[in-house]
Tab-separated table of C-alpha atoms in Angstrom:
chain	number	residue	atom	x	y	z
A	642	UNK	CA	33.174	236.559	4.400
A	643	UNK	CA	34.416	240.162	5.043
A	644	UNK	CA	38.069	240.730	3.555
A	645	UNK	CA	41.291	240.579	6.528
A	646	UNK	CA	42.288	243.884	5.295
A	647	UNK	CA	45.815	243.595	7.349
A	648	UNK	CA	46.499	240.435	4.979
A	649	UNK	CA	45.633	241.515	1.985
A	650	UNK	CA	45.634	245.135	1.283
A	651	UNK	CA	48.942	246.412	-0.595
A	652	UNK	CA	49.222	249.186	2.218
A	653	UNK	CA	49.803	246.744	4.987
A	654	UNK	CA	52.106	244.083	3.560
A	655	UNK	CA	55.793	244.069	2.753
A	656	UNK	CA	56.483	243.423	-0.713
A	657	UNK	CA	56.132	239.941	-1.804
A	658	UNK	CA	59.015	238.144	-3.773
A	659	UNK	CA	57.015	236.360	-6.761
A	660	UNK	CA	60.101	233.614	-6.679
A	661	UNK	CA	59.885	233.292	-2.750
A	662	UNK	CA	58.179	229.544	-1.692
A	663	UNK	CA	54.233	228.910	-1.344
A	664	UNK	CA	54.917	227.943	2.417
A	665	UNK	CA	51.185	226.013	1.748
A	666	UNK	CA	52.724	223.787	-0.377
A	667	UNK	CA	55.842	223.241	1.906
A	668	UNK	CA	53.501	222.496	4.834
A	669	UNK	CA	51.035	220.253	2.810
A	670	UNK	CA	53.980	217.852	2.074
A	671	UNK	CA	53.588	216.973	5.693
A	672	UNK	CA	50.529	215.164	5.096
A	673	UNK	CA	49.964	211.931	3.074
A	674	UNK	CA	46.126	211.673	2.381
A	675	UNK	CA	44.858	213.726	-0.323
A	676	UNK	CA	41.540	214.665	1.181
A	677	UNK	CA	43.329	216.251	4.146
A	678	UNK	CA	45.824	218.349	1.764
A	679	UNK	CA	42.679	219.406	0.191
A	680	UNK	CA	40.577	220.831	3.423
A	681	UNK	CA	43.948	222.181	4.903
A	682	UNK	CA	44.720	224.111	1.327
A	683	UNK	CA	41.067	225.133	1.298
A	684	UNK	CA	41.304	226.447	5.271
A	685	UNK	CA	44.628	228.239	4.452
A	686	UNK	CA	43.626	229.742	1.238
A	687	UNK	CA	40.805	231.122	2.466
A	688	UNK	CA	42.291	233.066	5.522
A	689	UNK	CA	45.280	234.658	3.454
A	690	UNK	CA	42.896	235.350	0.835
A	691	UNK	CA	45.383	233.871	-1.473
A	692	UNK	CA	46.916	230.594	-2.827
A	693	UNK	CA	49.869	231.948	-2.712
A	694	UNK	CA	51.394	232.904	1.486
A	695	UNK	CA	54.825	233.704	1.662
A	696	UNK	CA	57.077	233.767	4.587
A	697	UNK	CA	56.200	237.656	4.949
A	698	UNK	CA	52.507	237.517	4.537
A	699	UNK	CA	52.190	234.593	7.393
A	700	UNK	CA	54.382	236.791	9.781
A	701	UNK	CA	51.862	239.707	8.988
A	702	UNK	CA	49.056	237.830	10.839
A	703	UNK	CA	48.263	238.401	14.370
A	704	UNK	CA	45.528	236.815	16.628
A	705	UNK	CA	43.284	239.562	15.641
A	706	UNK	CA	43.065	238.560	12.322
A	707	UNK	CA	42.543	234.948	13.636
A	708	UNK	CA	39.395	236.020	15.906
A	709	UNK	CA	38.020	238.339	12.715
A	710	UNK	CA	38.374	234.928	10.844
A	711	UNK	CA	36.081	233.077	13.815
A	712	UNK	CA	33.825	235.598	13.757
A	713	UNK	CA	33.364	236.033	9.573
A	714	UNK	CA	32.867	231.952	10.192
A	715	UNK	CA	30.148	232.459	13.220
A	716	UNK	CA	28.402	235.183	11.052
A	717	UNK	CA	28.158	232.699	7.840
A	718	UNK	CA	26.493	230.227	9.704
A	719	UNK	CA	29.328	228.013	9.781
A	720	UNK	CA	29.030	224.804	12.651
A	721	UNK	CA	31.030	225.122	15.449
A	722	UNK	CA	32.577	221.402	14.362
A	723	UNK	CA	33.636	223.381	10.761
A	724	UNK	CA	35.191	226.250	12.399
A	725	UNK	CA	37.294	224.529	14.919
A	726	UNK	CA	38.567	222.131	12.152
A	727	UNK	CA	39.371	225.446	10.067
A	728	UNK	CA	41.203	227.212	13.156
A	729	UNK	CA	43.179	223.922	13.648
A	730	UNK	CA	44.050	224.727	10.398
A	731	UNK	CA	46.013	227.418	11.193
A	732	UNK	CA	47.301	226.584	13.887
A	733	UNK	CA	48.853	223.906	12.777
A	734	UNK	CA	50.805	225.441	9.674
A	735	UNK	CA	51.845	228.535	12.418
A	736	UNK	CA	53.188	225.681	15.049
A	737	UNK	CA	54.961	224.439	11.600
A	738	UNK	CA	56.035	227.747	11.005
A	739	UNK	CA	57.535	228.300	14.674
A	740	UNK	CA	58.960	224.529	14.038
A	741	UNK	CA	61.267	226.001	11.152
A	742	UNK	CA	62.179	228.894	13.539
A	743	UNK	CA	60.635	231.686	10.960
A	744	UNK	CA	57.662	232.525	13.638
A	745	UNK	CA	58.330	232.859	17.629
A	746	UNK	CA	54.514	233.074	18.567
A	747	UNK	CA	51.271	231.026	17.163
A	748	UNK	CA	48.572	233.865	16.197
A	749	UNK	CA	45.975	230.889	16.535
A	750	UNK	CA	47.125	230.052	20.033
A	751	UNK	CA	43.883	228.363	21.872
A	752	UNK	CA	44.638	231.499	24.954
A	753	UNK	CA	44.501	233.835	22.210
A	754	UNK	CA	41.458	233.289	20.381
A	755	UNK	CA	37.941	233.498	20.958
A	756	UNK	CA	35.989	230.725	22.664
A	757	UNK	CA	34.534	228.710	19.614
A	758	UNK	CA	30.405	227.753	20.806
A	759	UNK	CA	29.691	224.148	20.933
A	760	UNK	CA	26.364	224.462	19.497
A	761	UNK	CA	26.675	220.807	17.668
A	762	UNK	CA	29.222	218.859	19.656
A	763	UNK	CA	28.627	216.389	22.272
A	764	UNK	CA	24.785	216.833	22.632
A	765	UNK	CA	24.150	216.089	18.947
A	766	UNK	CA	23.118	212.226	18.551
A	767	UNK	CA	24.519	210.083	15.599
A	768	UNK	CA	22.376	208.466	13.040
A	769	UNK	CA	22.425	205.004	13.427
A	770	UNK	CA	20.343	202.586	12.133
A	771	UNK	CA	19.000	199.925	14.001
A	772	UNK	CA	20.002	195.969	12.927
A	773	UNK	CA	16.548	195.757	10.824
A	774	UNK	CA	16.874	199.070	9.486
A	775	UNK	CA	20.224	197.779	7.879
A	776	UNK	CA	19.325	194.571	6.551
A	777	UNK	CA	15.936	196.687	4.797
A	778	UNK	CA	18.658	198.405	3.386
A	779	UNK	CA	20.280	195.291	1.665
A	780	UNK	CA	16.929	193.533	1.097
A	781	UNK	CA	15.451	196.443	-1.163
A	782	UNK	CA	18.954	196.013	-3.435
A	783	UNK	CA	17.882	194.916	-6.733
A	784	UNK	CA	20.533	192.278	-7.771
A	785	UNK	CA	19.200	191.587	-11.048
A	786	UNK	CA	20.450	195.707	-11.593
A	787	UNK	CA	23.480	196.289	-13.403
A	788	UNK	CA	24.662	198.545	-10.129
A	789	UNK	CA	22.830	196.023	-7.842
A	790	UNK	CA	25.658	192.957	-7.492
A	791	UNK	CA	28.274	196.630	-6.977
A	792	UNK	CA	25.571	198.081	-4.761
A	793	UNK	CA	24.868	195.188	-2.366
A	794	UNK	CA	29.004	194.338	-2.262
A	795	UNK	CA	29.823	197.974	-1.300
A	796	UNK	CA	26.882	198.621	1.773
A	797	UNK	CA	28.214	195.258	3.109
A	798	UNK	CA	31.233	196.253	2.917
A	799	UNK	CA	30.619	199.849	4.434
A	800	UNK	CA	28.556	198.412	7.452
A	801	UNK	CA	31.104	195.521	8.413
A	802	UNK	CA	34.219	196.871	7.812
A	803	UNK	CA	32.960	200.181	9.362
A	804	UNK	CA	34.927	202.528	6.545
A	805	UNK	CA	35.044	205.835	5.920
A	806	UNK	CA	33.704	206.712	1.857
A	807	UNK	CA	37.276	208.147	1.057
A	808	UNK	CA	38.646	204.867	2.532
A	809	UNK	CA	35.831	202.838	0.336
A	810	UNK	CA	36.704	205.247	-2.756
A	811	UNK	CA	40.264	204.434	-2.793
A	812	UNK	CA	40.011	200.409	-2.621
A	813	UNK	CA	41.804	198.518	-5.039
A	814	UNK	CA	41.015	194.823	-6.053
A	815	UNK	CA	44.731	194.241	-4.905
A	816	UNK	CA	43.660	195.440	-1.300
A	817	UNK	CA	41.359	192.465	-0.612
A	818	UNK	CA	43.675	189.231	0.744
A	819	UNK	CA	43.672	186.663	2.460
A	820	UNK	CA	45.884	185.927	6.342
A	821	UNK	CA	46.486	182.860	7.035
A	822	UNK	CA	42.174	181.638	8.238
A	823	UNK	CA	40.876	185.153	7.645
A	824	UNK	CA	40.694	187.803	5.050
A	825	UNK	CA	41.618	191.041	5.446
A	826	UNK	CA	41.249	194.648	3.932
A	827	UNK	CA	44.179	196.900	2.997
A	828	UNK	CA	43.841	200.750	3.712
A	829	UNK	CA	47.067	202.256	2.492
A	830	UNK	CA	45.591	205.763	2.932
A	831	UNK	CA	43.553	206.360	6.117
A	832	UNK	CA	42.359	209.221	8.603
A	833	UNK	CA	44.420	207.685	11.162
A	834	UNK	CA	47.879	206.699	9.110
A	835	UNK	CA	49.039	204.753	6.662
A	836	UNK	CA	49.770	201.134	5.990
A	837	UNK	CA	46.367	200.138	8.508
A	838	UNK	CA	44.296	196.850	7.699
A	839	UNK	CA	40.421	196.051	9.062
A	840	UNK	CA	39.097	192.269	8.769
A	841	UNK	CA	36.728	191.171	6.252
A	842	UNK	CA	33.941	188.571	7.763
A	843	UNK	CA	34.173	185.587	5.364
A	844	UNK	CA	30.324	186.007	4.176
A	845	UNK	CA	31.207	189.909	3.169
A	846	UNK	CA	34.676	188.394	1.331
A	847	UNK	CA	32.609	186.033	-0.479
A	848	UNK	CA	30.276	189.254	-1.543
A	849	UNK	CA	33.294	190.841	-2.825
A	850	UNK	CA	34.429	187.328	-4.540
A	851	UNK	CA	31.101	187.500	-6.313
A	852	UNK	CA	31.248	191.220	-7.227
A	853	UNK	CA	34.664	191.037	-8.782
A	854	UNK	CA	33.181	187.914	-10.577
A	855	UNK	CA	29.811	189.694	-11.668
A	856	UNK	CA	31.955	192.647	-13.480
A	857	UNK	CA	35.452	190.562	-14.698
A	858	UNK	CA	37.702	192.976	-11.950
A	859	UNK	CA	40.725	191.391	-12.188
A	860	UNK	CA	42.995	194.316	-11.034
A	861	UNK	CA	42.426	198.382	-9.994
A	862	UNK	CA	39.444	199.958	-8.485
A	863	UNK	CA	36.927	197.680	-6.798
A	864	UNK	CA	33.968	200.296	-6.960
A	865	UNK	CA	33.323	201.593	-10.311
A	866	UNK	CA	30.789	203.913	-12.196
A	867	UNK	CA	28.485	202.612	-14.010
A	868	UNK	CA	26.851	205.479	-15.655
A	869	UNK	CA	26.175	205.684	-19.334
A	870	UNK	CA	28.390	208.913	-19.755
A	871	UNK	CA	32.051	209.182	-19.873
A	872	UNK	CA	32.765	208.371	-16.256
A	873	UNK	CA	31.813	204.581	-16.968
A	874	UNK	CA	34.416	202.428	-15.506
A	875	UNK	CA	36.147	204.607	-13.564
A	876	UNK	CA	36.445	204.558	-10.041
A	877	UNK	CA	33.708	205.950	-7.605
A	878	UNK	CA	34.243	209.223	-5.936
A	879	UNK	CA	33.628	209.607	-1.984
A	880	UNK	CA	30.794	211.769	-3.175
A	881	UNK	CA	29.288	209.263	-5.355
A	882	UNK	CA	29.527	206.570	-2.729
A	883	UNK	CA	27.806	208.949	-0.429
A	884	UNK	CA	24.811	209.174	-3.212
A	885	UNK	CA	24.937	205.892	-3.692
A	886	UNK	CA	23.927	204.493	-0.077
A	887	UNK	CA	21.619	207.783	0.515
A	888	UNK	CA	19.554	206.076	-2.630
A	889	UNK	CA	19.462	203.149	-1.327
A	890	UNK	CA	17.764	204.333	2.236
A	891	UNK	CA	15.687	206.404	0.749
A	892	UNK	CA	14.359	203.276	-1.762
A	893	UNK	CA	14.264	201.070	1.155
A	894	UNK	CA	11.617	203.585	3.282
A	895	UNK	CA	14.024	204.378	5.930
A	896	UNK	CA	13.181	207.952	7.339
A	897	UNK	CA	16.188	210.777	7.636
A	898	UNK	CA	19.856	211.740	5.805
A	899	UNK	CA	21.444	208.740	5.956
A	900	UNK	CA	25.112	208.206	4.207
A	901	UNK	CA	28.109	206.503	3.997
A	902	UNK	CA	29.131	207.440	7.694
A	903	UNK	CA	25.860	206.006	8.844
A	904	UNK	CA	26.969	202.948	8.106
A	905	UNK	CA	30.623	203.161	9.740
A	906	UNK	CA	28.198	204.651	13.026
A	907	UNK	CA	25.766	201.914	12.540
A	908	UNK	CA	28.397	199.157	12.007
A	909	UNK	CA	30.206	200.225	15.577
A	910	UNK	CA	27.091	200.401	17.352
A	911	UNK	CA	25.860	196.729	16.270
A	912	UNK	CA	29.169	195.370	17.359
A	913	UNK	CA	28.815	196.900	20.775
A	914	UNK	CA	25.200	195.862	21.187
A	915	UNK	CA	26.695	192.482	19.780
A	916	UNK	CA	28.506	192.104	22.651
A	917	UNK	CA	32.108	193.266	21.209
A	918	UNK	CA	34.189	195.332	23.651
A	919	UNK	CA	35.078	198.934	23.785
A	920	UNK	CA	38.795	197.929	22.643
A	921	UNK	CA	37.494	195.500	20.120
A	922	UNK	CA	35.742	197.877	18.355
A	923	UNK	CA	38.204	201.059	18.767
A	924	UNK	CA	40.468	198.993	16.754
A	925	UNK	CA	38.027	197.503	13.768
A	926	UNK	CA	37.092	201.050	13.401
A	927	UNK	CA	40.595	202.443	13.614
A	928	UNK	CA	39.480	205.397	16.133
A	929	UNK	CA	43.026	206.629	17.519
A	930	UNK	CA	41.087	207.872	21.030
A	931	UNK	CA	38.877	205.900	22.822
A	932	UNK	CA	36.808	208.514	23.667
A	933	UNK	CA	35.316	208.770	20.442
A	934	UNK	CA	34.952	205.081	19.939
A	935	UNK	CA	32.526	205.704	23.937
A	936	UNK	CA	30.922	207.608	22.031
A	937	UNK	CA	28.742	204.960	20.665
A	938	UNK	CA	27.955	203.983	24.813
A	939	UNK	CA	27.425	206.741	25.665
A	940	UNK	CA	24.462	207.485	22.555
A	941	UNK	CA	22.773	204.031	23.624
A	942	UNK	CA	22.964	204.488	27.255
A	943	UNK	CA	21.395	208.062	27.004
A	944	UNK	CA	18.728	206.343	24.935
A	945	UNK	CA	18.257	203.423	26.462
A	946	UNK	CA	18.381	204.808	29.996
A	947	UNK	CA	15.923	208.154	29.659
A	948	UNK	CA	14.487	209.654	32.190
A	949	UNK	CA	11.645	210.512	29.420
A	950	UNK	CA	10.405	206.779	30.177
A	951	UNK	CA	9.756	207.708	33.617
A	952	UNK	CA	7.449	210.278	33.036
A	953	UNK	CA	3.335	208.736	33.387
A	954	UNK	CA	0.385	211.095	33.350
């Protein structure tokens, strides 16, 4: 990406105090989930051009440099989904900044900046696998594996509980309880809050049961390496997990990049085609719109209802 020459270069910015605050960390406290502290640091860091953005330095950028940003994005190849989330971004930590009073005007303003293309949004279909598709998947688990009792427990418990990998990554053996008739999963840390729960089916607690049997987990993380380097024992990464079920699919025969968020997808689409409502499964899946919970209609019924099917020679 081309340098913001306005931001960075010595000639164009007032003198920076070395003791002054890192207004990234200031505005990162604001947020409680590690991954998104991560990706907002990352998006930030990568517009100043430093880690470092003082109070002076964030008044120094205009919506110019914003649109140079979109474009630098656009002419890297970037997706249109990766540069809105990096423009949000900004404009959230400038809408902070005008919050605190220290800014009057947000540079990333949606009237000032460029119109972003929507070259992968709505048109782009989900992967999704179909009911047998996901049971090849747990069939062609070998259980007498040491990963294959983990393995089998954590697809199960991706496809039913429809959960993100970071939410998988960060379950505890603590987090799995029972309510009263049911059992339920805790999810102290997720995209749409804190303090959320999803219901466990009883056959998938029982999986769990057996997998915490299987490897002696009495307490901590419920998905652990098993790798014969120094990483054994320790909990799985949202990365690994993603590995992990992109193994299995492509062990099983099944066609295509399918990962951990092919199974949340997949899980939300059998419960619709199940017969579970719209609201039924906007909450198991913890969407905070509905619209992207439709989503999952809207992919069958274009499908289902093609006017390809029509077409006879």
């Amino acid at each position: 990406m081309s340098a913001l020459p306005c931001l960075r270069a010595p000639s164009h910015l007032p003198a920076q105090d070395p003791e002054a605050d890192d207004l990234i960390s200031l505005y990162l406290l604001r947020f409680d989930r590690p991954n998104t502290r991560r990706a907002y640091r990352q998006d930030l860091e990568t517009f100043f051009g430093t880690s470092i953005v003082t109070l002076d330095l964030a008044r120094s950028a205009t919506f110019r440099h914003v649109n140079q940003f979109i474009a630098d994005l656009e002419a890297e190849g970037k997706s249109s989904a990766t540069i809105r989330r990096r423009t949000a971004s900004l404009r959230g930590f400038f809408s902070w900044l005008i919050a605190l009073g220290a800014l009057s005007l947000n540079p990333a303003d949606r009237q000032l900046v460029r119109r972003i293309s929507n070259d992968d949004s709505k048109g782009k279909l989900m992967t999704v696998l179909s009911a047998i598709e996901a049971a090849q998947m747990l069939d062609s688990i070998d259980l007498s594996r040491e990963t294959g009792v983990r393995d089998h427990a954590l697809l199960s418990t991706l496809l039913h509980c429809v959960l993100r990998r970071s939410e998988a990554a960060a379950m505890d053996v603590e987090h799995v309880r029972r309510l009263g008739d049911h059992w339920v999963l805790d999810i102290p840390s997720a995209k749409g809050g804190s303090g959320q729960s999803v219901k466990i089916p009883t056959h998938v607690a029982n999986i769990l049961e057996s997998h915490k049997r299987t490897y002696g987990y009495t307490s901590g993380p419920i998905w652990r390496s098993m790798s014969r380097n120094r990483s054994r024992g320790q909990r799985l990464s949202a990365t690994s997990i993603y590995m992990i079920v992109n193994r299995i699919s492509k062990a099983s025969g099944i066609q295509g990049k399918v990962g951990a968020h092919t199974m949340r997808h997949t899980g939300c689409t059998l419960a619709i085609e199940g017969g579970a409502s719209i609201q039924q499964v906007q909450t198991h899946a913890r969407h905070k719109n509905i619209e992207t919970t439709m989503r999952y209609v809207h992919q069958r019924d274009k499908l289902a209802n093609s006017a390809a099917d029509f077409i006879k020679l």
